[in-house]
Amino acid sequence: MEIWNTIVSSNTFNFLVMVGILLFIAKKIDIMSIIENALTSVKNKISDSEKEKADKKLYLQEANKSVENLDNEIEETLNKAKENADNLKESIINSANLKVEKMKNNIEKLVEMEEKKASSELISKTAVRSKELAFQKIRKILEDKPELHEKIIDKCIEQLGTL
């Protein structure tokens, strides 16, 4: 019995009992399948991560290729925009010059028409005034010299006779 007490009180015995209990629990819980499942899950995650890394690397390369010519594209776009602006500027200037020329021609025609109108009115007024002055002068002459009055009447009668 003393041997038994020595064995029971030794650490080796306690260690063996503990290993036995752990093996019993491991068989009941099926730790091996849990470890295998965890290992498979980790492998799958690593594989997915590597695929995603490869996809991201490819995406990065494509992004770098698209950015590679970005400076040239921006410069080309700016040059086209400048060219369009210059063309628009030239078009606006040409259009404005044409409008100014048309306005100038219209103003010249309007001035010419107004000059003709004023000239016509002036001639008309001058003719009326000349006629009035002529009648006044003739009346004055006839009033001053009544014998001319009879002479003019005779001449008019003669002319009527010849018609």
PDB file of C-alpha atoms in Angstrom:
ATOM      1  CA  MET A   1       0.000   0.000   0.000  1.00  0.00           C
ATOM      2  CA  GLU A   2       2.796   2.270   0.515  1.00  0.00           C
ATOM      3  CA  ILE A   3       3.818   1.860  -3.121  1.00  0.00           C
ATOM      4  CA  TRP A   4       0.335   2.714  -4.082  1.00  0.00           C
ATOM      5  CA  ASN A   5       0.449   5.901  -1.969  1.00  0.00           C
ATOM      6  CA  THR A   6       3.771   6.864  -3.548  1.00  0.00           C
ATOM      7  CA  ILE A   7       2.418   6.308  -7.071  1.00  0.00           C
ATOM      8  CA  VAL A   8      -0.777   8.258  -6.356  1.00  0.00           C
ATOM      9  CA  SER A   9       1.064  11.145  -4.798  1.00  0.00           C
ATOM     10  CA  SER A  10       3.670  11.378  -7.613  1.00  0.00           C
ATOM     11  CA  ASN A  11       3.341  13.881 -10.454  1.00  0.00           C
ATOM     12  CA  THR A  12       3.795  11.215 -13.091  1.00  0.00           C
ATOM     13  CA  PHE A  13       0.662   9.415 -12.011  1.00  0.00           C
ATOM     14  CA  ASN A  14      -1.288  12.652 -11.939  1.00  0.00           C
ATOM     15  CA  PHE A  15       0.023  13.477 -15.401  1.00  0.00           C
ATOM     16  CA  LEU A  16      -1.044  10.110 -16.791  1.00  0.00           C
ATOM     17  CA  VAL A  17      -4.508  10.417 -15.269  1.00  0.00           C
ATOM     18  CA  MET A  18      -4.837  13.886 -16.775  1.00  0.00           C
ATOM     19  CA  VAL A  19      -3.756  12.619 -20.237  1.00  0.00           C
ATOM     20  CA  GLY A  20      -6.293   9.786 -19.980  1.00  0.00           C
ATOM     21  CA  ILE A  21      -9.098  12.209 -19.100  1.00  0.00           C
ATOM     22  CA  LEU A  22      -8.112  14.497 -21.982  1.00  0.00           C
ATOM     23  CA  LEU A  23      -8.052  11.569 -24.435  1.00  0.00           C
ATOM     24  CA  PHE A  24     -11.478  10.482 -23.239  1.00  0.00           C
ATOM     25  CA  ILE A  25     -12.858  14.038 -23.666  1.00  0.00           C
ATOM     26  CA  ALA A  26     -11.141  14.373 -27.052  1.00  0.00           C
ATOM     27  CA  LYS A  27     -12.855  11.183 -28.297  1.00  0.00           C
ATOM     28  CA  LYS A  28     -16.242  12.316 -27.004  1.00  0.00           C
ATOM     29  CA  ILE A  29     -16.006  15.882 -28.455  1.00  0.00           C
ATOM     30  CA  ASP A  30     -14.253  14.784 -31.688  1.00  0.00           C
ATOM     31  CA  ILE A  31     -11.558  17.426 -31.471  1.00  0.00           C
ATOM     32  CA  MET A  32      -9.827  16.060 -34.558  1.00  0.00           C
ATOM     33  CA  SER A  33     -12.784  16.905 -36.836  1.00  0.00           C
ATOM     34  CA  ILE A  34     -13.042  20.364 -35.238  1.00  0.00           C
ATOM     35  CA  ILE A  35      -9.310  20.931 -35.825  1.00  0.00           C
ATOM     36  CA  GLU A  36      -9.610  19.637 -39.407  1.00  0.00           C
ATOM     37  CA  ASN A  37     -12.623  21.902 -40.050  1.00  0.00           C
ATOM     38  CA  ALA A  38     -10.764  24.892 -38.635  1.00  0.00           C
ATOM     39  CA  LEU A  39      -7.711  24.017 -40.715  1.00  0.00           C
ATOM     40  CA  THR A  40      -9.843  23.676 -43.885  1.00  0.00           C
ATOM     41  CA  SER A  41     -11.517  26.997 -43.110  1.00  0.00           C
ATOM     42  CA  VAL A  42      -8.150  28.712 -42.680  1.00  0.00           C
ATOM     43  CA  LYS A  43      -6.873  27.169 -45.950  1.00  0.00           C
ATOM     44  CA  ASN A  44     -10.029  28.384 -47.780  1.00  0.00           C
ATOM     45  CA  LYS A  45      -9.628  31.862 -46.362  1.00  0.00           C
ATOM     46  CA  ILE A  46      -5.977  31.958 -47.410  1.00  0.00           C
ATOM     47  CA  SER A  47      -6.927  30.753 -50.906  1.00  0.00           C
ATOM     48  CA  ASP A  48      -9.722  33.361 -51.178  1.00  0.00           C
ATOM     49  CA  SER A  49      -7.346  36.022 -49.911  1.00  0.00           C
ATOM     50  CA  GLU A  50      -4.736  35.080 -52.526  1.00  0.00           C
ATOM     51  CA  LYS A  51      -7.386  35.205 -55.293  1.00  0.00           C
ATOM     52  CA  GLU A  52      -8.567  38.589 -54.072  1.00  0.00           C
ATOM     53  CA  LYS A  53      -4.970  39.795 -53.905  1.00  0.00           C
ATOM     54  CA  ALA A  54      -4.410  38.682 -57.523  1.00  0.00           C
ATOM     55  CA  ASP A  55      -7.650  40.399 -58.610  1.00  0.00           C
ATOM     56  CA  LYS A  56      -6.686  43.613 -56.816  1.00  0.00           C
ATOM     57  CA  LYS A  57      -3.200  43.471 -58.352  1.00  0.00           C
ATOM     58  CA  LEU A  58      -4.784  43.128 -61.823  1.00  0.00           C
ATOM     59  CA  TYR A  59      -7.187  45.998 -61.054  1.00  0.00           C
ATOM     60  CA  LEU A  60      -4.231  48.122 -59.901  1.00  0.00           C
ATOM     61  CA  GLN A  61      -2.347  47.385 -63.130  1.00  0.00           C
ATOM     62  CA  GLU A  62      -5.404  48.349 -65.205  1.00  0.00           C
ATOM     63  CA  ALA A  63      -5.837  51.532 -63.158  1.00  0.00           C
ATOM     64  CA  ASN A  64      -2.154  52.388 -63.663  1.00  0.00           C
ATOM     65  CA  LYS A  65      -2.510  51.807 -67.426  1.00  0.00           C
ATOM     66  CA  SER A  66      -5.565  54.066 -67.593  1.00  0.00           C
ATOM     67  CA  VAL A  67      -3.818  56.794 -65.575  1.00  0.00           C
ATOM     68  CA  GLU A  68      -0.672  56.409 -67.667  1.00  0.00           C
ATOM     69  CA  ASN A  69      -2.091  58.463 -70.558  1.00  0.00           C
ATOM     70  CA  LEU A  70      -4.170  60.767 -68.383  1.00  0.00           C
ATOM     71  CA  ASP A  71      -1.763  63.720 -68.776  1.00  0.00           C
ATOM     72  CA  ASN A  72      -1.881  63.407 -72.566  1.00  0.00           C
ATOM     73  CA  GLU A  73      -5.683  63.099 -72.558  1.00  0.00           C
ATOM     74  CA  ILE A  74      -6.017  66.153 -70.307  1.00  0.00           C
ATOM     75  CA  GLU A  75      -3.639  68.150 -72.516  1.00  0.00           C
ATOM     76  CA  GLU A  76      -5.524  67.045 -75.642  1.00  0.00           C
ATOM     77  CA  THR A  77      -8.860  67.990 -74.072  1.00  0.00           C
ATOM     78  CA  LEU A  78      -7.498  71.394 -73.036  1.00  0.00           C
ATOM     79  CA  ASN A  79      -6.130  71.986 -76.557  1.00  0.00           C
ATOM     80  CA  LYS A  80      -9.509  71.085 -78.100  1.00  0.00           C
ATOM     81  CA  ALA A  81     -11.293  73.369 -75.640  1.00  0.00           C
ATOM     82  CA  LYS A  82      -8.901  76.230 -76.488  1.00  0.00           C
ATOM     83  CA  GLU A  83      -9.377  75.609 -80.207  1.00  0.00           C
ATOM     84  CA  ASN A  84     -13.169  75.597 -79.781  1.00  0.00           C
ATOM     85  CA  ALA A  85     -12.982  78.808 -77.754  1.00  0.00           C
ATOM     86  CA  ASP A  86     -10.829  80.464 -80.426  1.00  0.00           C
ATOM     87  CA  ASN A  87     -13.252  79.362 -83.157  1.00  0.00           C
ATOM     88  CA  LEU A  88     -16.203  80.651 -81.143  1.00  0.00           C
ATOM     89  CA  LYS A  89     -14.408  83.956 -80.534  1.00  0.00           C
ATOM     90  CA  GLU A  90     -13.677  84.348 -84.240  1.00  0.00           C
ATOM     91  CA  SER A  91     -17.268  83.466 -85.125  1.00  0.00           C
ATOM     92  CA  ILE A  92     -18.631  86.017 -82.647  1.00  0.00           C
ATOM     93  CA  ILE A  93     -16.286  88.725 -83.956  1.00  0.00           C
ATOM     94  CA  ASN A  94     -17.244  87.983 -87.578  1.00  0.00           C
ATOM     95  CA  SER A  95     -20.929  88.002 -86.702  1.00  0.00           C
ATOM     96  CA  ALA A  96     -20.564  91.281 -84.815  1.00  0.00           C
ATOM     97  CA  ASN A  97     -18.651  92.850 -87.747  1.00  0.00           C
ATOM     98  CA  LEU A  98     -21.398  91.765 -90.173  1.00  0.00           C
ATOM     99  CA  LYS A  99     -24.071  93.239 -87.912  1.00  0.00           C
ATOM    100  CA  VAL A 100     -22.118  96.500 -87.574  1.00  0.00           C
ATOM    101  CA  GLU A 101     -21.737  96.668 -91.368  1.00  0.00           C
ATOM    102  CA  LYS A 102     -25.484  96.062 -91.872  1.00  0.00           C
ATOM    103  CA  MET A 103     -26.317  98.701 -89.265  1.00  0.00           C
ATOM    104  CA  LYS A 104     -23.930 101.148 -90.956  1.00  0.00           C
ATOM    105  CA  ASN A 105     -25.554 100.490 -94.357  1.00  0.00           C
ATOM    106  CA  ASN A 106     -29.040 100.864 -92.880  1.00  0.00           C
ATOM    107  CA  ILE A 107     -28.073 104.129 -91.202  1.00  0.00           C
ATOM    108  CA  GLU A 108     -26.575 105.451 -94.454  1.00  0.00           C
ATOM    109  CA  LYS A 109     -29.782 104.523 -96.342  1.00  0.00           C
ATOM    110  CA  LEU A 110     -31.890 106.134 -93.629  1.00  0.00           C
ATOM    111  CA  VAL A 111     -29.792 109.320 -93.745  1.00  0.00           C
ATOM    112  CA  GLU A 112     -30.031 109.363 -97.545  1.00  0.00           C
ATOM    113  CA  MET A 113     -33.819 108.914 -97.381  1.00  0.00           C
ATOM    114  CA  GLU A 114     -34.112 111.672 -94.791  1.00  0.00           C
ATOM    115  CA  GLU A 115     -31.954 113.947 -96.967  1.00  0.00           C
ATOM    116  CA  LYS A 116     -34.194 113.254 -99.975  1.00  0.00           C
ATOM    117  CA  LYS A 117     -37.282 113.815 -97.877  1.00  0.00           C
ATOM    118  CA  ALA A 118     -35.906 117.075 -96.484  1.00  0.00           C
ATOM    119  CA  SER A 119     -34.801 118.139 -99.972  1.00  0.00           C
ATOM    120  CA  SER A 120     -38.217 117.307-101.379  1.00  0.00           C
ATOM    121  CA  GLU A 121     -39.967 119.213 -98.614  1.00  0.00           C
ATOM    122  CA  LEU A 122     -37.611 122.141 -99.120  1.00  0.00           C
ATOM    123  CA  ILE A 123     -38.205 122.155-102.890  1.00  0.00           C
ATOM    124  CA  SER A 124     -41.946 121.905-102.335  1.00  0.00           C
ATOM    125  CA  LYS A 125     -41.925 124.744 -99.808  1.00  0.00           C
ATOM    126  CA  THR A 126     -39.623 126.789-102.059  1.00  0.00           C
ATOM    127  CA  ALA A 127     -41.938 126.246-105.041  1.00  0.00           C
ATOM    128  CA  VAL A 128     -44.980 127.270-103.025  1.00  0.00           C
ATOM    129  CA  ARG A 129     -43.171 130.290-101.648  1.00  0.00           C
ATOM    130  CA  SER A 130     -41.828 131.203-105.114  1.00  0.00           C
ATOM    131  CA  LYS A 131     -45.340 130.987-106.545  1.00  0.00           C
ATOM    132  CA  GLU A 132     -46.672 133.171-103.739  1.00  0.00           C
ATOM    133  CA  LEU A 133     -43.888 135.710-104.228  1.00  0.00           C
ATOM    134  CA  ALA A 134     -44.456 135.667-107.991  1.00  0.00           C
ATOM    135  CA  PHE A 135     -48.192 136.315-107.506  1.00  0.00           C
ATOM    136  CA  GLN A 136     -47.437 139.099-105.042  1.00  0.00           C
ATOM    137  CA  LYS A 137     -44.932 140.656-107.432  1.00  0.00           C
ATOM    138  CA  ILE A 138     -47.334 140.399-110.368  1.00  0.00           C
ATOM    139  CA  ARG A 139     -50.151 141.928-108.308  1.00  0.00           C
ATOM    140  CA  LYS A 140     -47.888 144.745-107.163  1.00  0.00           C
ATOM    141  CA  ILE A 141     -46.780 145.400-110.742  1.00  0.00           C
ATOM    142  CA  LEU A 142     -50.393 145.296-111.949  1.00  0.00           C
ATOM    143  CA  GLU A 143     -51.472 147.611-109.146  1.00  0.00           C
ATOM    144  CA  ASP A 144     -48.658 150.030-109.941  1.00  0.00           C
ATOM    145  CA  LYS A 145     -49.276 149.879-113.698  1.00  0.00           C
ATOM    146  CA  PRO A 146     -52.972 149.157-114.446  1.00  0.00           C
ATOM    147  CA  GLU A 147     -52.366 149.408-118.246  1.00  0.00           C
ATOM    148  CA  LEU A 148     -50.358 146.181-118.076  1.00  0.00           C
ATOM    149  CA  HIS A 149     -53.411 144.490-116.673  1.00  0.00           C
ATOM    150  CA  GLU A 150     -55.402 145.158-119.792  1.00  0.00           C
ATOM    151  CA  LYS A 151     -52.451 144.206-121.998  1.00  0.00           C
ATOM    152  CA  ILE A 152     -52.112 140.810-120.257  1.00  0.00           C
ATOM    153  CA  ILE A 153     -55.838 140.158-120.600  1.00  0.00           C
ATOM    154  CA  ASP A 154     -55.643 140.904-124.322  1.00  0.00           C
ATOM    155  CA  LYS A 155     -52.697 138.599-124.772  1.00  0.00           C
ATOM    156  CA  CYS A 156     -54.508 135.769-122.953  1.00  0.00           C
ATOM    157  CA  ILE A 157     -57.579 136.250-125.199  1.00  0.00           C
ATOM    158  CA  GLU A 158     -55.347 136.067-128.266  1.00  0.00           C
ATOM    159  CA  GLN A 159     -53.789 132.848-127.071  1.00  0.00           C
ATOM    160  CA  LEU A 160     -57.207 131.345-126.411  1.00  0.00           C
ATOM    161  CA  GLY A 161     -58.200 132.217-129.903  1.00  0.00           C
ATOM    162  CA  THR A 162     -55.321 130.324-131.433  1.00  0.00           C
ATOM    163  CA  LEU A 163     -56.118 127.142-129.644  1.00  0.00           C
TER     164      LEU A 163
END
